[in-house]
PDB file of C-alpha atoms in Angstrom:
ATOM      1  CA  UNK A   1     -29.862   2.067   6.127  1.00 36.00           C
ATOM      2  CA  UNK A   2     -26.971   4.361   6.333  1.00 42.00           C
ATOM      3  CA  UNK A   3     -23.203   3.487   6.487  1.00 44.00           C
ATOM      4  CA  UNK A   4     -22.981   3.570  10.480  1.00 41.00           C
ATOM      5  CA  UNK A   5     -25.157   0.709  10.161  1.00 42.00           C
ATOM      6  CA  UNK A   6     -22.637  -1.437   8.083  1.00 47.00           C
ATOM      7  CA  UNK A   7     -20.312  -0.792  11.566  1.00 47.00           C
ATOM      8  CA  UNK A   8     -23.009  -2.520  13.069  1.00 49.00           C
ATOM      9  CA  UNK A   9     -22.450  -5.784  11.618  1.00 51.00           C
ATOM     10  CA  UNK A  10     -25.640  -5.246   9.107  1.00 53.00           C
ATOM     11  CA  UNK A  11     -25.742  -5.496   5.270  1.00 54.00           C
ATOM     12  CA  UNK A  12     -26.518  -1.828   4.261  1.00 64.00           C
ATOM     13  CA  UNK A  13     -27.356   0.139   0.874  1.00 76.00           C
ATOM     14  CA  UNK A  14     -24.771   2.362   0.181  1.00 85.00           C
ATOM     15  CA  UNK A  15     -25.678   5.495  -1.766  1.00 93.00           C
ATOM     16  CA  UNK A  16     -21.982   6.950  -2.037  1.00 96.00           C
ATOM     17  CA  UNK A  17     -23.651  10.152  -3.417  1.00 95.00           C
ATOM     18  CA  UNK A  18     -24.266  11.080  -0.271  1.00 95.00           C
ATOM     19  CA  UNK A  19     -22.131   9.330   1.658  1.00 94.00           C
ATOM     20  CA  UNK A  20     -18.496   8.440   2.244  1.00 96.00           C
ATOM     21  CA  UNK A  21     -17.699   4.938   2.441  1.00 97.00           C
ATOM     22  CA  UNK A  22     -15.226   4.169   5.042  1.00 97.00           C
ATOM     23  CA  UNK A  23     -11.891   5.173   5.333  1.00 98.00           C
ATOM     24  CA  UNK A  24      -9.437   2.655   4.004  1.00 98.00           C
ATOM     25  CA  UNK A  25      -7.454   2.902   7.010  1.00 98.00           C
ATOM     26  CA  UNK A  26      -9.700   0.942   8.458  1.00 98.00           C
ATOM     27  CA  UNK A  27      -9.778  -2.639   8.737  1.00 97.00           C
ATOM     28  CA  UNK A  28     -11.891  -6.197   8.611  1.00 96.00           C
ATOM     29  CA  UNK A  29     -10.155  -9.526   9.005  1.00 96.00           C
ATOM     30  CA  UNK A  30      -6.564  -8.156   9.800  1.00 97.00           C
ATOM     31  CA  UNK A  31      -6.855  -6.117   6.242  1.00 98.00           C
ATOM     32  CA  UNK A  32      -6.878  -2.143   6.089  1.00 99.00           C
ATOM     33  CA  UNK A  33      -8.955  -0.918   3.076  1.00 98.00           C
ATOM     34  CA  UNK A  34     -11.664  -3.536   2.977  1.00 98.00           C
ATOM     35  CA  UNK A  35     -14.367  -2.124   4.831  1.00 97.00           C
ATOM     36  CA  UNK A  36     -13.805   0.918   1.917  1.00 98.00           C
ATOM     37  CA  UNK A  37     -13.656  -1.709  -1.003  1.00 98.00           C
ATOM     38  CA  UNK A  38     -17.093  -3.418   0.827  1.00 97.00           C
ATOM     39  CA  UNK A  39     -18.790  -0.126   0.809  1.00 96.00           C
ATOM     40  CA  UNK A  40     -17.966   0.807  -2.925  1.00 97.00           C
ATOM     41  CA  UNK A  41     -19.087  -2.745  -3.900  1.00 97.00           C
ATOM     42  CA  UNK A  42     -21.986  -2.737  -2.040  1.00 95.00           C
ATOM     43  CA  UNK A  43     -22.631   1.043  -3.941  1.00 96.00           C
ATOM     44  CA  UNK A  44     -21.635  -0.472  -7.195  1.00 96.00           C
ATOM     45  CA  UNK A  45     -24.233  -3.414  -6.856  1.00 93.00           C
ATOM     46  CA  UNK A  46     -27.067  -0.281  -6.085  1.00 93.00           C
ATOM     47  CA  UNK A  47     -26.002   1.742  -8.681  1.00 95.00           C
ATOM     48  CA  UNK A  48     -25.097   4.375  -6.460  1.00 96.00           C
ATOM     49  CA  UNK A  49     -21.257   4.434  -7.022  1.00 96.00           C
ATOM     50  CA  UNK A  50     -21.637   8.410  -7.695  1.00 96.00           C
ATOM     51  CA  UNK A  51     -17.944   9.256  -8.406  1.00 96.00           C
ATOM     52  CA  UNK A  52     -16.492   6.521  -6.827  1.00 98.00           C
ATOM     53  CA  UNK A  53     -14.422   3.821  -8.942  1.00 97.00           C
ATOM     54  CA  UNK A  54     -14.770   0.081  -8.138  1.00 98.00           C
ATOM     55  CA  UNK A  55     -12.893  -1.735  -8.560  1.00 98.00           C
ATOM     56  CA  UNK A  56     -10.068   1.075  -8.233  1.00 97.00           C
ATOM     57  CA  UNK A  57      -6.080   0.445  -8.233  1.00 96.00           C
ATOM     58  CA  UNK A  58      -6.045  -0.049  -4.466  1.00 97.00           C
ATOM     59  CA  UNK A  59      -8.889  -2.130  -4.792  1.00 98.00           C
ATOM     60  CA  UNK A  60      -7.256  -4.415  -7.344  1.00 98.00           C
ATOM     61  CA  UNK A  61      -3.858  -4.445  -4.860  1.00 98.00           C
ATOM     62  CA  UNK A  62      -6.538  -6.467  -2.244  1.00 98.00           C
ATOM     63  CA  UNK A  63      -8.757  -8.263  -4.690  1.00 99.00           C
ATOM     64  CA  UNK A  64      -5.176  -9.727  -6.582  1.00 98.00           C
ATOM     65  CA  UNK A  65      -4.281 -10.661  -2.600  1.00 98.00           C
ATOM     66  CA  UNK A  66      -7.455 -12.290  -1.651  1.00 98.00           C
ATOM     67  CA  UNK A  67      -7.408 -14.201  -5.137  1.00 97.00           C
ATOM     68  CA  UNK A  68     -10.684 -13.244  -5.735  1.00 98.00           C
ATOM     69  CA  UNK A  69     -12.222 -10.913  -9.133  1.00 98.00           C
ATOM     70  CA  UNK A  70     -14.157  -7.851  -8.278  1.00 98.00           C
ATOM     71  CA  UNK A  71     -17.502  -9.484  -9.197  1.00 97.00           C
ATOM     72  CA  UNK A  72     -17.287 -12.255  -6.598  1.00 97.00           C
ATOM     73  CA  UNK A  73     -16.407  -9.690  -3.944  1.00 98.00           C
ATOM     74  CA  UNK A  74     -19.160  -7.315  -5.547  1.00 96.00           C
ATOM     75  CA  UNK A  75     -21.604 -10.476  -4.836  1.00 94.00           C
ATOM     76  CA  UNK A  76     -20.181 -11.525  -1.569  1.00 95.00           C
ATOM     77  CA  UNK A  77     -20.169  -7.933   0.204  1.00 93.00           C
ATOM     78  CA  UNK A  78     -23.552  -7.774  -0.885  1.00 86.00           C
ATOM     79  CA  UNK A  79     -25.218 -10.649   0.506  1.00 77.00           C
ATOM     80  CA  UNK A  80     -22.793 -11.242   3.657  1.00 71.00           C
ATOM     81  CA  UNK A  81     -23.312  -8.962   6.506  1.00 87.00           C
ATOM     82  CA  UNK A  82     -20.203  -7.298   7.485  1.00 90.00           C
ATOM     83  CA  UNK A  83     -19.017 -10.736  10.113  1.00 92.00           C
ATOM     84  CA  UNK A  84     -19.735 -13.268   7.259  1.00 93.00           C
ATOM     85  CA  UNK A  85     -18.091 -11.103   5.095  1.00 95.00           C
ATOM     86  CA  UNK A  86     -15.234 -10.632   7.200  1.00 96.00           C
ATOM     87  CA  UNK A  87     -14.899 -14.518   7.929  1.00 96.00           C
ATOM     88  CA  UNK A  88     -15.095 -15.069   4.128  1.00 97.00           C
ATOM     89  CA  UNK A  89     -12.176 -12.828   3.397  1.00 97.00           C
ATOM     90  CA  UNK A  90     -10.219 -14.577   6.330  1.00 97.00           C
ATOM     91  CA  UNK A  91     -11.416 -18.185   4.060  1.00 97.00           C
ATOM     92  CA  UNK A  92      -9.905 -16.279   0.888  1.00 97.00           C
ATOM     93  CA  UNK A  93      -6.468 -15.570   2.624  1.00 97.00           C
ATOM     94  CA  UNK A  94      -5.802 -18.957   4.914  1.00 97.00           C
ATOM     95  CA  UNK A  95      -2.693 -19.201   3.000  1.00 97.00           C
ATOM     96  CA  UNK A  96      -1.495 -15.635   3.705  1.00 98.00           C
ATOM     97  CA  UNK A  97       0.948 -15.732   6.358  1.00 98.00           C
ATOM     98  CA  UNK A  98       1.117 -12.541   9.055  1.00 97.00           C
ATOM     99  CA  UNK A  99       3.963 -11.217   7.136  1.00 98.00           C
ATOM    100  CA  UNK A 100       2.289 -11.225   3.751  1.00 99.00           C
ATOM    101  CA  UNK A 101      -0.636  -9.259   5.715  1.00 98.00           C
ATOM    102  CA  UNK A 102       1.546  -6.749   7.210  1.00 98.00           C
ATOM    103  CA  UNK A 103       3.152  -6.120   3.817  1.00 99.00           C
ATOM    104  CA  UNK A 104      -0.057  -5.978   1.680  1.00 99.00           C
ATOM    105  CA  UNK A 105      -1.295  -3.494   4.336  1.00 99.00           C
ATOM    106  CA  UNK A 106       1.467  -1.536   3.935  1.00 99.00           C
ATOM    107  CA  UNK A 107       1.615  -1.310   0.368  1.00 98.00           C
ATOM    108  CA  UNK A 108      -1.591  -0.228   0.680  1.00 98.00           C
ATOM    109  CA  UNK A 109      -1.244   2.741   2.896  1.00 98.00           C
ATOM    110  CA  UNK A 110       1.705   4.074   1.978  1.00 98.00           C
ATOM    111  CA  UNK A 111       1.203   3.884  -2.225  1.00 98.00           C
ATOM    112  CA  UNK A 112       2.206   6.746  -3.358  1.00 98.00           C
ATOM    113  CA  UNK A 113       1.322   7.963  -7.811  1.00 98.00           C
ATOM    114  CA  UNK A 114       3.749   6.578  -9.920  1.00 96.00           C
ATOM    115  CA  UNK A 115       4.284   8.843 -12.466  1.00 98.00           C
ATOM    116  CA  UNK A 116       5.115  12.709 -13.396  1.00 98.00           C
ATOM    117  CA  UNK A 117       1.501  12.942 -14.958  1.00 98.00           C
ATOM    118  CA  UNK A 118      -0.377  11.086 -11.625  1.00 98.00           C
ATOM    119  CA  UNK A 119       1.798  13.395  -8.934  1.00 98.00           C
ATOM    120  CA  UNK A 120       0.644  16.701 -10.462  1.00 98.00           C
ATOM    121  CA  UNK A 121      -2.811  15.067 -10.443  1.00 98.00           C
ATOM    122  CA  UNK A 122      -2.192  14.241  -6.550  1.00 98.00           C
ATOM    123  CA  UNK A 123      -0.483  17.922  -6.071  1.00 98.00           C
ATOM    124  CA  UNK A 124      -3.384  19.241  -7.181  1.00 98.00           C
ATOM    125  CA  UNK A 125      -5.691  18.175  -5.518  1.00 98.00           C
ATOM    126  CA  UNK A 126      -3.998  17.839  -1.953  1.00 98.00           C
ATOM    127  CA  UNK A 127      -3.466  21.541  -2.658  1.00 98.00           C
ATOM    128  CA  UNK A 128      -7.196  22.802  -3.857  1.00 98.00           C
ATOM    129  CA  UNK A 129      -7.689  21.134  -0.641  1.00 98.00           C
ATOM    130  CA  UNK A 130      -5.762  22.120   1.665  1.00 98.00           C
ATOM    131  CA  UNK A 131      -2.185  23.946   0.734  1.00 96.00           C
ATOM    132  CA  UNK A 132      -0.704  23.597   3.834  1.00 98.00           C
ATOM    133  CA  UNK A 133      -0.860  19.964   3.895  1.00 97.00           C
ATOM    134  CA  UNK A 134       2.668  19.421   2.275  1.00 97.00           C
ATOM    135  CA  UNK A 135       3.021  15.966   4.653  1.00 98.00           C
ATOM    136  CA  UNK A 136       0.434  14.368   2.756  1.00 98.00           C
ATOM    137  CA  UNK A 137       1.765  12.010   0.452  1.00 98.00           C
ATOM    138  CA  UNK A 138       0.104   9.111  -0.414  1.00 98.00           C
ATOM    139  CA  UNK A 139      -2.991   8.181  -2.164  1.00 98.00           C
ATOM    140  CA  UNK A 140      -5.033   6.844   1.673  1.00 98.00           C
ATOM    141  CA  UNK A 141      -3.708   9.799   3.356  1.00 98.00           C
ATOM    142  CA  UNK A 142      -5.332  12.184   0.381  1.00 98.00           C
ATOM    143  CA  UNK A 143      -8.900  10.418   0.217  1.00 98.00           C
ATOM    144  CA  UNK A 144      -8.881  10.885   4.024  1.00 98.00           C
ATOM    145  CA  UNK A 145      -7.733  14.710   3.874  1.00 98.00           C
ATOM    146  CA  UNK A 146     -10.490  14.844   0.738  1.00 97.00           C
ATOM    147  CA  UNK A 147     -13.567  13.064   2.873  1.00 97.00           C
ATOM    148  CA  UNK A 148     -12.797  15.290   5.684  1.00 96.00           C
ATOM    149  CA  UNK A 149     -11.450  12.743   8.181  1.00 95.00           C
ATOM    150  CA  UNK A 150      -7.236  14.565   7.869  1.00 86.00           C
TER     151      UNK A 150
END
C-alpha cells in the first residue's frame, strides 16, 4: 500500500525511502503534524524510516501533549487505521481544552531553530534549496519547501 492509501482511512506500510510522509501541516483529530508523526511511526515499526527521525523534536512537542511515549503511539498508529487512530488521539487529549489545541498547533507550525549553530543548519539548507526563499522561516515551512510541496 502506498501513502495515498493511509488518506483513505487504511493502515498502510510506509517505506519513507521512497516516499514522503505527509506534510505536518496537515491534521487528524483537530492536531496539525499527526498524520506526519503516524506515517514516520508506522515507517519506524517497518524499518523503513530511511532518513527520517522518529520520534523527532516536533514529534516529542505532540507526544509530551497527548501524554503518551513514542512507543505507544509507534504501536497504536500501527495497528489503528487512520479513524481509530484519530479517535484514540481525541481519547488521549479529552482534557485539552480548544485553546490548549490552538496553541500546541501553533507552536508547532511556527517553531523556529533555537540556536546560532541550528539557524545556519536551517540557512543552509533553505538555501541549497531554494535561495530565493528568504520568507521561509520555520522548521514545517522548510520540510514542506524540502518535500516539494512550497
Amino acid at each position: 500500500m502506498t501513502l495515498a492509501h493511509a488518506r483513505h482511512g487504511l493502515i498502510c506500510k510506509m517505506n519513507l525511502t521512497l516516499e514522503f510522509p505527509r506534510s505536518p501541516k496537515e491534521q487528524m483529530a483537530g492536531l496539525v503534524h499527526l498524520p506526519r508523526m503516524a506515517d514516520k511511526a508506522r515507517a519506524a515499526r517497518d524499518n523503513t524510516l530511511g532518513e527520517y527521525i522518529y520520534p523527532c523534536p516536533l514529534d516529542e512537542i505532540m507526544l509530551k501533549f497527548m501524554g503518551v511515549d513514542s512507543d505507544t503511539f509507534q504501536h497504536r498508529a500501527g495497528d489503528d487505521m487512520e479513524e481509530a487512530l484519530a479517535a484514540w488521539v481525541a481519547t488521549q487529549c479529552r482534557h485539552r481544552s480548544q485553546e490548549e489545541i490552538i496553541a500546541v498547533n501553533e507552536t508547532l507550525l511556527n517553531r523556529q531553530p533555537d540556536n546560532p549553530e541550528k539557524w545556519k543548519k536551517f540557512y543552509e539548507i533553505r538555501d541549497r534549496l531554494d535561495p530565493t526563499r528568504k520568507e521561509i522561516t520555520t522548521w514545517v515551512d522548510l520540510i514542506d519547501l524540502e518535500e516539494g510541496r512550497s
